[in-house]
XYZ file of C-alpha atoms in Angstrom:
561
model
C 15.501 -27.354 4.021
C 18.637 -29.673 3.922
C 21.448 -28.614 5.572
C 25.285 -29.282 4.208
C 26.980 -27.421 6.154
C 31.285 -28.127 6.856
C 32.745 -26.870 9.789
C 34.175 -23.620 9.080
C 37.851 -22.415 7.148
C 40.503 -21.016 9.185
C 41.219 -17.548 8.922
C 44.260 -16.662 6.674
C 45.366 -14.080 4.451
C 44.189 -14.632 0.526
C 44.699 -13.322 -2.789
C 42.023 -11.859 -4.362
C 41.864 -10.929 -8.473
C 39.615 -9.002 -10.312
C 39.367 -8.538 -13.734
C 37.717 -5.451 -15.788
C 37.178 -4.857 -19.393
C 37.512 -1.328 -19.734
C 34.027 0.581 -21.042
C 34.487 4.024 -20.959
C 36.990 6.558 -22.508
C 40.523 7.416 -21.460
C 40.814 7.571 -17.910
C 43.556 6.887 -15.181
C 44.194 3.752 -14.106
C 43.325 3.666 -10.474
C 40.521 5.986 -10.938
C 38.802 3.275 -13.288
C 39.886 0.725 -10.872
C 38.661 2.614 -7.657
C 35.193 2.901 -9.191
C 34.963 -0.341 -10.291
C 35.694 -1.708 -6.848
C 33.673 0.361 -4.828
C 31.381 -1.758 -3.901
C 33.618 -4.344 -2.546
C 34.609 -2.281 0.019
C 38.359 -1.612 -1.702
C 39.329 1.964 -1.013
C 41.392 3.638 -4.076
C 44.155 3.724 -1.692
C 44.182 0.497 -1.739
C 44.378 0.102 -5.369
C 47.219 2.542 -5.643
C 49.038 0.194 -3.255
C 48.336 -3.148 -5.048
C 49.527 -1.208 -8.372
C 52.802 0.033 -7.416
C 53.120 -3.509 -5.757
C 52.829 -5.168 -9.527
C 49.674 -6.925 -8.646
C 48.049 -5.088 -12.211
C 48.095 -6.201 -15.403
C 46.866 -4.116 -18.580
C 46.579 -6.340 -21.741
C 48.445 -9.068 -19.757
C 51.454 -6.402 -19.605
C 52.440 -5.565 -15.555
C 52.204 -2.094 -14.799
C 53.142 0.155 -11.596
C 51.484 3.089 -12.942
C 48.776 4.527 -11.126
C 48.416 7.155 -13.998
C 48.378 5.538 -16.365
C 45.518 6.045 -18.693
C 43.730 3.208 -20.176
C 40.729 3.366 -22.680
C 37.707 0.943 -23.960
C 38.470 -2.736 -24.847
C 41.524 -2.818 -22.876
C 41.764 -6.094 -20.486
C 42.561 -5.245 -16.640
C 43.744 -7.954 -13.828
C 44.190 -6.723 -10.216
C 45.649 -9.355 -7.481
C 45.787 -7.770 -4.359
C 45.896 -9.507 -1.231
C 42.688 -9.749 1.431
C 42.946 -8.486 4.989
C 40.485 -10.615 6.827
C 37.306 -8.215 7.822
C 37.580 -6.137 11.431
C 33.794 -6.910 11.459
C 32.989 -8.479 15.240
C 30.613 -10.930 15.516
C 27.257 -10.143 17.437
C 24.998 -13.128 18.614
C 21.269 -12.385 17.345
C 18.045 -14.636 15.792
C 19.083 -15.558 12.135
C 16.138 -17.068 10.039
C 17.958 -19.329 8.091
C 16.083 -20.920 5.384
C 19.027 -23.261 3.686
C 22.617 -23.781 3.565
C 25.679 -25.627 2.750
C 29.288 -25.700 2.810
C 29.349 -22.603 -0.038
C 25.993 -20.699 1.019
C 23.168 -19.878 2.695
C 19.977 -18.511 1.541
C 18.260 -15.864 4.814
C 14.920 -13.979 5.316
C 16.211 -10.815 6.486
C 13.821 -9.231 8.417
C 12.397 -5.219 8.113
C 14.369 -2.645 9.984
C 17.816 -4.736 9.892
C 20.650 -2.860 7.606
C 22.748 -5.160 5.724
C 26.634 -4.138 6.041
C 28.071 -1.675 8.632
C 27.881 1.673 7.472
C 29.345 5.113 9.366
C 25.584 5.414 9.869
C 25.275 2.036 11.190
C 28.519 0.744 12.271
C 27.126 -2.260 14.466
C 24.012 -4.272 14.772
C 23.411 -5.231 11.094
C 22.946 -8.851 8.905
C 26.640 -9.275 8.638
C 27.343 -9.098 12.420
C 25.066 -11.650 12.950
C 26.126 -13.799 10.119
C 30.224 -13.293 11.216
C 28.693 -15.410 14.553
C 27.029 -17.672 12.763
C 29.746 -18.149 9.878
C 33.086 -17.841 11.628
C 34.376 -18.737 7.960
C 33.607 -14.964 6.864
C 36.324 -13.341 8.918
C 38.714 -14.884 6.356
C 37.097 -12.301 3.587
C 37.886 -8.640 3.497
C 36.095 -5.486 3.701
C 33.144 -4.701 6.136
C 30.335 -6.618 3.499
C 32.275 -10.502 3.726
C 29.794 -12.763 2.631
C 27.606 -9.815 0.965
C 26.796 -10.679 -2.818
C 23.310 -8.353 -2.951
C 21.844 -6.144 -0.472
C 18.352 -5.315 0.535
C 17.416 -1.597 2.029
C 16.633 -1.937 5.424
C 13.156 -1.098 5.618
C 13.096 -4.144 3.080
C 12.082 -7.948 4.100
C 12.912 -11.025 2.663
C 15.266 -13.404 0.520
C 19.033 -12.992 0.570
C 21.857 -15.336 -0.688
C 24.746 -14.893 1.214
C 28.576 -16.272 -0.029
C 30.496 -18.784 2.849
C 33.839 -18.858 0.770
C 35.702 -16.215 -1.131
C 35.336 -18.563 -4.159
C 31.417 -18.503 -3.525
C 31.528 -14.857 -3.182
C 33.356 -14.707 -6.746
C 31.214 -16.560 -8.472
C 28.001 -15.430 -7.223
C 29.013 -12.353 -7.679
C 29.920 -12.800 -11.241
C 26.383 -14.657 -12.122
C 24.541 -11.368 -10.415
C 26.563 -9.626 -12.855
C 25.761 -11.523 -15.653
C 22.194 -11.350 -14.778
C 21.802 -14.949 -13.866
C 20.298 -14.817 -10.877
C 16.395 -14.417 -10.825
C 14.661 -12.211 -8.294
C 11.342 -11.268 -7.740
C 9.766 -8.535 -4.990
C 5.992 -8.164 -3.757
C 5.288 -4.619 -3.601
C 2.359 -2.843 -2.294
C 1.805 0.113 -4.204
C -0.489 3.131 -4.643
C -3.454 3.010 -7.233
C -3.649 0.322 -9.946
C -0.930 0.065 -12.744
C -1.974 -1.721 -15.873
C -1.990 -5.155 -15.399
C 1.822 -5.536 -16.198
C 4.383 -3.286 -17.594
C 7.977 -2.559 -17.606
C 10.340 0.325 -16.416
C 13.316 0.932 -18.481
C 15.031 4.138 -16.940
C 18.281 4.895 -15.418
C 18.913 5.787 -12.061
C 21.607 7.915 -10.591
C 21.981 10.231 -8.024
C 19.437 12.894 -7.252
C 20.239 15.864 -8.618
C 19.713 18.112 -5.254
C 18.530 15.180 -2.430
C 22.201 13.711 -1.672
C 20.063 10.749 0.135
C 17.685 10.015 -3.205
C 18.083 8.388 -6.595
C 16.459 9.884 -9.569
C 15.828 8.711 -12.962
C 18.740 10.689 -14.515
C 19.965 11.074 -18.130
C 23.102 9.623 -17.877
C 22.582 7.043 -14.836
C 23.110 3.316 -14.598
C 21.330 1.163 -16.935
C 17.629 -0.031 -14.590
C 14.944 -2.625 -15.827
C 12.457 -3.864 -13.778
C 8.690 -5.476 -14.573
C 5.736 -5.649 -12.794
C 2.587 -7.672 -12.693
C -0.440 -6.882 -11.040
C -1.188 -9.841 -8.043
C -4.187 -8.203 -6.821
C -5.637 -5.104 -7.385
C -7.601 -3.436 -4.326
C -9.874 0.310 -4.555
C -6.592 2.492 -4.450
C -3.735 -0.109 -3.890
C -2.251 -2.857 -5.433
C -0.058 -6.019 -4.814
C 2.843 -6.458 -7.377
C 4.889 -9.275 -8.383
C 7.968 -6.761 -9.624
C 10.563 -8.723 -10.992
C 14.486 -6.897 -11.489
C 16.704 -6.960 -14.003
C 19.764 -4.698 -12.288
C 20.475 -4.524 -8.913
C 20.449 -0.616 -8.568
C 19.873 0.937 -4.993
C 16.269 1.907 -4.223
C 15.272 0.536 -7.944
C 11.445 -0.595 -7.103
C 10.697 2.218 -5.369
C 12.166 4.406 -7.418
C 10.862 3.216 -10.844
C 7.264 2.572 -8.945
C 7.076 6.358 -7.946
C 8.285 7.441 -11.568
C 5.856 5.847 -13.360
C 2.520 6.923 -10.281
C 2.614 4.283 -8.454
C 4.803 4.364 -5.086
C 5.086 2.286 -2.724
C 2.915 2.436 0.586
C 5.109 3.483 3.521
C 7.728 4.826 1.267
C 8.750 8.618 3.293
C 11.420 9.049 0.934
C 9.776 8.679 -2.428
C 6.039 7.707 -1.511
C 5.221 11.696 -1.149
C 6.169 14.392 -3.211
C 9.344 12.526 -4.843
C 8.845 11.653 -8.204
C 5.374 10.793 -8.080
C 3.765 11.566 -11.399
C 0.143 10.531 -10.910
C -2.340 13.240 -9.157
C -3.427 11.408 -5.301
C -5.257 8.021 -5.190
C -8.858 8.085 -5.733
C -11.318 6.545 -3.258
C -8.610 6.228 -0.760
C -9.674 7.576 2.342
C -7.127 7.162 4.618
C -5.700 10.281 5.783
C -2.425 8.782 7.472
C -0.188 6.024 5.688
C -0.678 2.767 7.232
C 2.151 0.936 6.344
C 5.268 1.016 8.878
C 7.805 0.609 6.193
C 8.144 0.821 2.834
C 5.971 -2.628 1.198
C 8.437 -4.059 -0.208
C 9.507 -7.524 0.569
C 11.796 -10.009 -1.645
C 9.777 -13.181 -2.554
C 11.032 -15.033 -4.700
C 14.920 -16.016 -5.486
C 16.396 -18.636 -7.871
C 19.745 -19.223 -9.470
C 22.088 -22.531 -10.820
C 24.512 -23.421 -7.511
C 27.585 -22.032 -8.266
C 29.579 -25.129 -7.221
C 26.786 -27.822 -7.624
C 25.183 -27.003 -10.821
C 22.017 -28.022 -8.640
C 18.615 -25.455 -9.802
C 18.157 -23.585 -6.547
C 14.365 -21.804 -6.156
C 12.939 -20.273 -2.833
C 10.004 -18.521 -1.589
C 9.523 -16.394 1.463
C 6.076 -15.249 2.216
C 6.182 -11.739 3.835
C 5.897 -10.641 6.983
C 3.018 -9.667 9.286
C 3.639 -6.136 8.867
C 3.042 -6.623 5.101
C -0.407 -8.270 5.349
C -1.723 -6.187 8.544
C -1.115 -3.250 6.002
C -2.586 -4.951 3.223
C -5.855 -6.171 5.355
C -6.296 -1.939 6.638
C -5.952 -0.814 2.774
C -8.549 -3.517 2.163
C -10.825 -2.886 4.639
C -13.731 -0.905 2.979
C -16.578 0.456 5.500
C -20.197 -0.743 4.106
C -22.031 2.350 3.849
C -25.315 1.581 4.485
C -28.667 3.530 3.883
C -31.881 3.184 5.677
C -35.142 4.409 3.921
C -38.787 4.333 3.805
C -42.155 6.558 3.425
C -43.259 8.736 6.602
C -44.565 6.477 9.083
C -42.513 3.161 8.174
C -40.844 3.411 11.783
C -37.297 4.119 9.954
C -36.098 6.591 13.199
C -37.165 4.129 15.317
C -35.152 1.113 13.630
C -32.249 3.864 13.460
C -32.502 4.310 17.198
C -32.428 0.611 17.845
C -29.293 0.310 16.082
C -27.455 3.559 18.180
C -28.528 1.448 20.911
C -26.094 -1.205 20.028
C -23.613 1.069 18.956
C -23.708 1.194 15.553
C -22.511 4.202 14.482
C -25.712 6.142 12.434
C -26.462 9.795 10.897
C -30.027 11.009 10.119
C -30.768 13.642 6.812
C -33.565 15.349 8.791
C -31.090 16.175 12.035
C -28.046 16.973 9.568
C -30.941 19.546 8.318
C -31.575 21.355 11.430
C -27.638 21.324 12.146
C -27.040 23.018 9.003
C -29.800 25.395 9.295
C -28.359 27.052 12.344
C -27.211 30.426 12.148
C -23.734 30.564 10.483
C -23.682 27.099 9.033
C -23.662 26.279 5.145
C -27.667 25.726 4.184
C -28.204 29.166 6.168
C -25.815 30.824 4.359
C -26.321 29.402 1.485
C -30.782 30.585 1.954
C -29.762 33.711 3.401
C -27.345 34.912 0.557
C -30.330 33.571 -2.338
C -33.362 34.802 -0.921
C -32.425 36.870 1.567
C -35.280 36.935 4.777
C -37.538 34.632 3.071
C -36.476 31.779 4.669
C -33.854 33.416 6.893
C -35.415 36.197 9.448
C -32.183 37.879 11.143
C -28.887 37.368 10.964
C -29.250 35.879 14.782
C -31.865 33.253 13.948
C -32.060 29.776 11.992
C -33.638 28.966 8.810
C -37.353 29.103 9.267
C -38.150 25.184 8.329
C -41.836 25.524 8.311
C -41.620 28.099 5.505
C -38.830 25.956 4.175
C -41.033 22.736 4.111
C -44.565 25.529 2.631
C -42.222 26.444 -0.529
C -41.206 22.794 -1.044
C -44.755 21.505 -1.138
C -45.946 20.650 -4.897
C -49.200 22.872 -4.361
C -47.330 25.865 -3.034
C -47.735 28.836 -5.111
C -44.426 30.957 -3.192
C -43.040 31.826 -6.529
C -39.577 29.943 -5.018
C -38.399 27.756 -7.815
C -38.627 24.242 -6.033
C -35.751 22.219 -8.074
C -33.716 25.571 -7.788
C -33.741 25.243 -4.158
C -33.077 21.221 -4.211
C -30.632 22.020 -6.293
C -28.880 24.353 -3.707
C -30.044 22.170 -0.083
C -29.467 18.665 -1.609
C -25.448 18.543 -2.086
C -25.021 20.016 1.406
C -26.751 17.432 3.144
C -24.930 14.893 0.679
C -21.490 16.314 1.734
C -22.314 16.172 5.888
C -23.071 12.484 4.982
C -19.932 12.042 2.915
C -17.924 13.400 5.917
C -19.686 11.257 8.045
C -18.870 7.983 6.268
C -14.978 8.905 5.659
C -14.599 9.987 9.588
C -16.306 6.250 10.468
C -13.987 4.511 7.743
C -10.873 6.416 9.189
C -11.793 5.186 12.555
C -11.956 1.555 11.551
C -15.635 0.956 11.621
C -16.712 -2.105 9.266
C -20.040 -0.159 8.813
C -22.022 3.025 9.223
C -25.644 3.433 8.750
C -27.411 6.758 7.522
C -31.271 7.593 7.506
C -32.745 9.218 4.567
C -35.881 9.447 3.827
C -35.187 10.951 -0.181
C -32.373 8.647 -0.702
C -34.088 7.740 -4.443
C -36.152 11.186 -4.770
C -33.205 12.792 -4.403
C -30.883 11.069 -7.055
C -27.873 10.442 -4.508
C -28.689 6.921 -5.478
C -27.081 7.405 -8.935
C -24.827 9.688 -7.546
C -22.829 7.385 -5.693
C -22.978 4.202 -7.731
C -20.050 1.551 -8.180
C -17.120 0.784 -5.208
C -18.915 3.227 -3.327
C -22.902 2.031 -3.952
C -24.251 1.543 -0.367
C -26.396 -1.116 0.873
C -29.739 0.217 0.723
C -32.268 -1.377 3.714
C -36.061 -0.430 3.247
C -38.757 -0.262 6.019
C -42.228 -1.019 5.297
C -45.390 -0.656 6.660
C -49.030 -2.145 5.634
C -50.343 1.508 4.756
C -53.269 1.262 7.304
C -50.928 0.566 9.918
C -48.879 3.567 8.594
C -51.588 5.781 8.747
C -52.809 4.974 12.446
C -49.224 6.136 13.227
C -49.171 8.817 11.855
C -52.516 9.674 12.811
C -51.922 9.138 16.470
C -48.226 9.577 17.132
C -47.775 12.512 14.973
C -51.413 13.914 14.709
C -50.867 14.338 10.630
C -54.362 14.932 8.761
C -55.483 12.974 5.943
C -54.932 16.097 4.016
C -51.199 16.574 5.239
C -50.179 12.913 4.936
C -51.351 13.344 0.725
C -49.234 16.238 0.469
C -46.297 14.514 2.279
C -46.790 11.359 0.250
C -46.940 13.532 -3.052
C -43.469 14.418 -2.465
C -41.699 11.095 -2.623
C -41.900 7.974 -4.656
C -44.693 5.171 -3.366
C -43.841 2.577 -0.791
C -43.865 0.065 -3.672
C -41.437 1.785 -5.907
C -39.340 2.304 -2.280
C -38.791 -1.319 -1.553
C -38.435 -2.616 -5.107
C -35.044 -0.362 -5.304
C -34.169 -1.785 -2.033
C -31.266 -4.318 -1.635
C -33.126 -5.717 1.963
C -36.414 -4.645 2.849
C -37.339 -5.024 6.499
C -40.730 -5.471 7.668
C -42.136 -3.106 10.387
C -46.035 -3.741 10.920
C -45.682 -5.572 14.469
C -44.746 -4.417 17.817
C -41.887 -2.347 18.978
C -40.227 -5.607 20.454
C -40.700 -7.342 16.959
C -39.061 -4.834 15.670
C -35.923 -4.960 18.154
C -35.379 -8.459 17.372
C -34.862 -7.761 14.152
C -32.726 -4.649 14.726
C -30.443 -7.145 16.668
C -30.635 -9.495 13.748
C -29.474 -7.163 11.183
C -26.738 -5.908 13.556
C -25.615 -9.643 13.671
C -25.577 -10.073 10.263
C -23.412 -7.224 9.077
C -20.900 -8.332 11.816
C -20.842 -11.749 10.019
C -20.189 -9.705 6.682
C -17.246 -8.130 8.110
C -16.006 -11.131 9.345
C -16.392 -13.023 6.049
C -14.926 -10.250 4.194
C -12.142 -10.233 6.039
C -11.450 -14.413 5.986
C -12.165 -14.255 1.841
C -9.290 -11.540 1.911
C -6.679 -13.558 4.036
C -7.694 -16.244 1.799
C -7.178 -15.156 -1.568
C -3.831 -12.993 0.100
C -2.318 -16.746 1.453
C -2.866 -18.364 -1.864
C -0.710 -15.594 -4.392
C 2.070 -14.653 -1.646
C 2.516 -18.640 -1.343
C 2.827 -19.461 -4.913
C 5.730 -21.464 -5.373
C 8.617 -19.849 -7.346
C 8.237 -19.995 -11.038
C 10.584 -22.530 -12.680
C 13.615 -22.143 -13.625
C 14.239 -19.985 -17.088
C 17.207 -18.013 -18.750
C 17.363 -15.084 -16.499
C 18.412 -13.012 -18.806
C-alpha cells in the first residue's frame, strides 16, 4: 500500500467540541453529557468542570449549570480543552497495512486488547501505536487515535485517527453509519443461507461481564451470509450495522448459531438451538472466539478518495476451520465366508490402520456383564446364558439363528435385540478414531447389507463400502481346508446372507482375492496408499476453495447505510 505519511504534530494543548441533540426526556445536564461522552474517555467530572467554566452551550445560550435539566430536540455544544493522553509508548510489531498523514488502516492481531483498561493497563494496540504515531500524545484520554474497537480475542481490520480532526470526523461517519464493515465468523451449525438480526443489546441482566438482547437496549443490526457451509459449522460473511460491544457473537448465539471458541456465549449463554448434529468433537477446537474483521471501506475523510481493504485471517482461523472440516472416512469391509475379508483386515492392522471386526465386537459383548449378555440373559433367561458367571453360549446362539432351526426363538426378534448393540460398539469406534484425528477407520462386517445398517447410516455419514471376492471354487477349498466346514454347513451359512453377486454389486470398490497371500498384500498396501492420497486431496480441495472466499476482494463501494 502507498504510504503518505508527514512527520508527526507537536504535542500541545487543544480544544475539543462536541455537539449533542438531545433524545431522551428531561434529564440533568451533565448527566446527559457524561453518558454521551463515555466513550471518549471524558469522566463526568470533567464535564462538570468544562460547564461551570462556560465551555456549554444549550440552544446556542451559555450555561454554568450542571443541573440544569434539558429535554428532546434541544441543541448542546461542549468545548472543553484536551489534556494530551498519559498513555506511554511501548515498542512492539505493528502490521500496518496503509497510511497517511490523517490515518492508518492495521490488522490487529488475536489476543491484543485495544485501549488500556484497569484490567489491562499496559501492553495493548494503542501503546504500540503512541510509538509508532508520536502525533497521538497530542489527543486526550487513554483511547487517542481509537475511532472503533475490536474485542481482543478478535483479528483483523482497524482504522485508526492520526489527528484530532481525523478522529472527529471518522468518528462522526461511524456514527452516521458510513463506514462499511464486514466480519468472517465461524459459527456452529448452518443458518439459512442469509438472514438478519435486528435486536438490542444491553447489559446482561445477572452476568455483569455479558450483553444480552434486552428490551430496552441499544438499537443492533447485523446480516449474515453463508460463505461455506461445512457438516456442523459454517463460515459467515456477517456484515454490521452498529458498533455495539460483543454484537456478532451475541446476535449469532441468540439466533443458534455461536461462534466456535466463544467461552462466554458459545456454551450455555443464549444459545437457542439444541447441540450441533454430526459434530463429533468432544472439545472446542478453536483457540479464540472465530471472529476476524475482513473487510473495511469508507470515503477518506479529508481526501474524498473511496478507501476498501481486505485482510485474510489468521492461521488460527483456518487451522480451526481445516479440524471442523476434517471428516474421518468410515470405511466398511465385507464379503461371503471364505472371501479372505479377516485376512485383508489383518493386512491393513499391519500398517496401522486403525480397524474393528463385528464377529470380535460379538464375543466382547457376550462376556459376562456386558450389554448382549444382559440383554440374552434378561429375554430368555439360561437359554443362551448358563450362569450368571459364564458368557453367552455362541454355538446355541449361532443353532437358533440358523433358517432351519426349529428352537421356537423368534429369529428377527433376536436380530432385532443383538443388531443395534453391535451397531453402537462400531459407532463408538468410529467417533473415538475421528476424535483422535484419524483420516480413516476401517470396520469388518460380514452382514453389513443383511443387516440393514447400510440404510441406516446413509448421507454425510454413508461409509465407503470395499467388497472381497472370491471365485466360489476357490472359496470353497478354503473353507474346506482351513476351516474344515462341510458342504452341508457352508449351505446353511450361505443361506443366511445375500449371494456374492448381490455383495459386490452394492459395493463402492470390490477387491479381488483369488491369488496368493502375497497378491493379496500388494493390494492391501495399494488401498492403504490410496486412501492416504484421499486425505491428502481432501484436504488441498478444502484450502483451496477456503483461499478463494476469504480472499475475495472487498465489495465496491455502496451507501452504507
Amino acid at each position: 500500500f502507498p504510504s503518505r505519511h508527514t512527520p508527526p504534530l507537536p504535542i500541545f494543548l487543544m480544544t475539543r467540541t462536541y455537539a449533542f441533540t438531545v433524545d431522551v426526556g428531561r434529564v440533568r445536564l451533565d448527566r446527559f453529557l457524561g453518558e454521551a461522552l463515555r466513550e471518549q474517555d471524558v469522566s463526568r467530572e470533567k464535564v462538570k468542570r468544562a460547564i461551570r467554566d462556560g465551555g456549554c452551550l444549550v440552544d446556542r445560550a451559555v450555561c454554568t449549570d450542571v443541573s440544569a435539566k434539558v429535554g428532546a430536540g434541544q441543541s448542546i455544544e461542549l468545548r472543553m480543552e484536551a489534556e494530551p493522553t498519559s498513555v506511554q509508548p511501548e515498542e512492539g510489531e505493528l502490521e500496518i497495512l496503509y497510511q497517511d498523514a490523517w490515518l492508518a488502516v492495521l490488522n490487529k492481531p488475536a489476543g491484543m486488547t485495544v485501549h488500556p483498561a484497569p484490567s489491562c493497563p499496559e501492553g495493548t494496540l494503542v501503546h504500540r501505536l503512541v510509538a509508532r504515531f508520536p502525533s497521538l500524545r497530542a489527543q486526550e484520554g487513554f483511547r487517542p487515535g481509537i475511532v472503533h474497537r475490536l474485542d481482543k480475542d478478535t483479528s483483523g481490520l482497524i482504522c485508526v485517527a492520526l489527528t484530532e480532526e481525523a478522529r472527529m470526523r471518522l468518528s462522526e461517519a461511524f456514527a452516521a453509519r458510513e463506514i462499511r464493515k464486514e466480519y468472517l465468523a465461524l459459527v456452529q451449525g448452518v443458518p439459512a443461507p442469509a438472514g438478519t438480526v435486528d435486536a438490542p443489546l444491553g447489559r446482561h441482566p445477572t452476568v455483569k461481564v455479558k450483553v444480552a438482547v434486552v428490551k430496552n437496549g441499544k438499537e443492533a443490526r447485523s446480516e449474515w451470509r453463508v460463505l461455506y457451509k461445512g457438516q456442523g459449522y459454517s463460515l459467515l460473511g456477517v456484515r454490521i450495522f452498529t458498533g455495539r460491544t460483543h454484537q456478532i457473537r451475541v446476535h449469532m448465539a441468540h439466533v443458534g448459531h455461536p461462534l466456535w471458541g466463544d467461552k462466554l456465549y458459545g456454551r450455555g449463554g443464549q444459545v437457542l438451538a439444541p447441540p450441533v448434529p454430526g459434530v463429533l468433537l468432544k472439545h472446542d477446537p478453536a483457540p479464540r472466539q472465530m471472529l476476524h474483521a475482513w473487510h473495511l471501506s469508507f470515503i477518506h475523510p479529508f481526501t474524498g478518495e473511496k478507501m476498501a481493504f481486505t485482510c485474510p485471517p489468521p492461521e488460527d482461523f483456518v487451522q480451526t476451520a481445516l479440524t471442523l472440516e476434517r471428516h474421518m472416512r468410515r470405511v466398511v469391509v465385507t464379503g461371503v465366508a471364505g472371501s479372505g475379508k479377516s485376512l485383508f483386515m489383518r493386512m491393513l492392522a499391519e500398517e496401522g490402520v486403525p480397524t474393528w471386526s463385528a464377529d470380535a465386537a460379538v464375543i466382547r459383548l457376550y462376556e459376562p456383564g456386558q450389554e448382549a449378555w444382559q440383554a440374552l440373559r434378561l429375554r430368555y433367561g439360561d437359554r443362551f446364558v448358563p450362569d450368571d458367571h459364564s458368557p453367552v453360549d455362541r454355538k446355541a446362539l449361532a443353532a437358533a439363528l440358523l433358517p432351519s432351526a426349529e428352537s421356537g426363538v423368534d429369529v428377527h426378534e433376536l436380530e432385532k435385540l443383538l443388531h443395534p448393540l453391535v451397531l453402537d460398539d462400531l459407532e463408538r469406534f468410529w467417533s473415538e478414531q475421528e476424535e483422535a484425528g484419524q483420516g480413516y477407520a476401517v470396520a469388518e462386517v460380514p452382514l453389513w447389507f443383511e443387516s440393514g445398517w447400510s440404510r441406516r447410516l446413509c448421507g454425510e455419514q454413508r461409509p465407503y463400502v470395499v467388497g472381497i471376492s472370491c471365485e466360489q471354487g476357490e472359496r470353497c477349498r478354503r473353507l474346506l481346508e482351513v476351516r474344515g466346514w462341510s458342504d452341508t454347513l457352508m449351505a446353511r451359512m450361505d443361506g443366511l446372507q445375500w449371494t456374492q453377486e448381490r455383495k459386490m454389486a452394492g459395493c463402492d470398490q470390490v477387491i479381488a482375492n483369488s491369488g496368493t497371500e502375497a497378491e493379496l498384500r500388494d493390494k492391501a498396501r495399494a488401498f492403504v496408499r490410496e486412501m492416504d492420497h484421499w486425505e491428502a486431496e481432501s484436504r488441498a480441495i478444502f484450502l483451496g476453495q477456503w483461499e478463494h472466499l476469504v480472499n475475495e476482494p472487498c465489495p465496491e463501494m455502496d451507501r452504507f447505510a
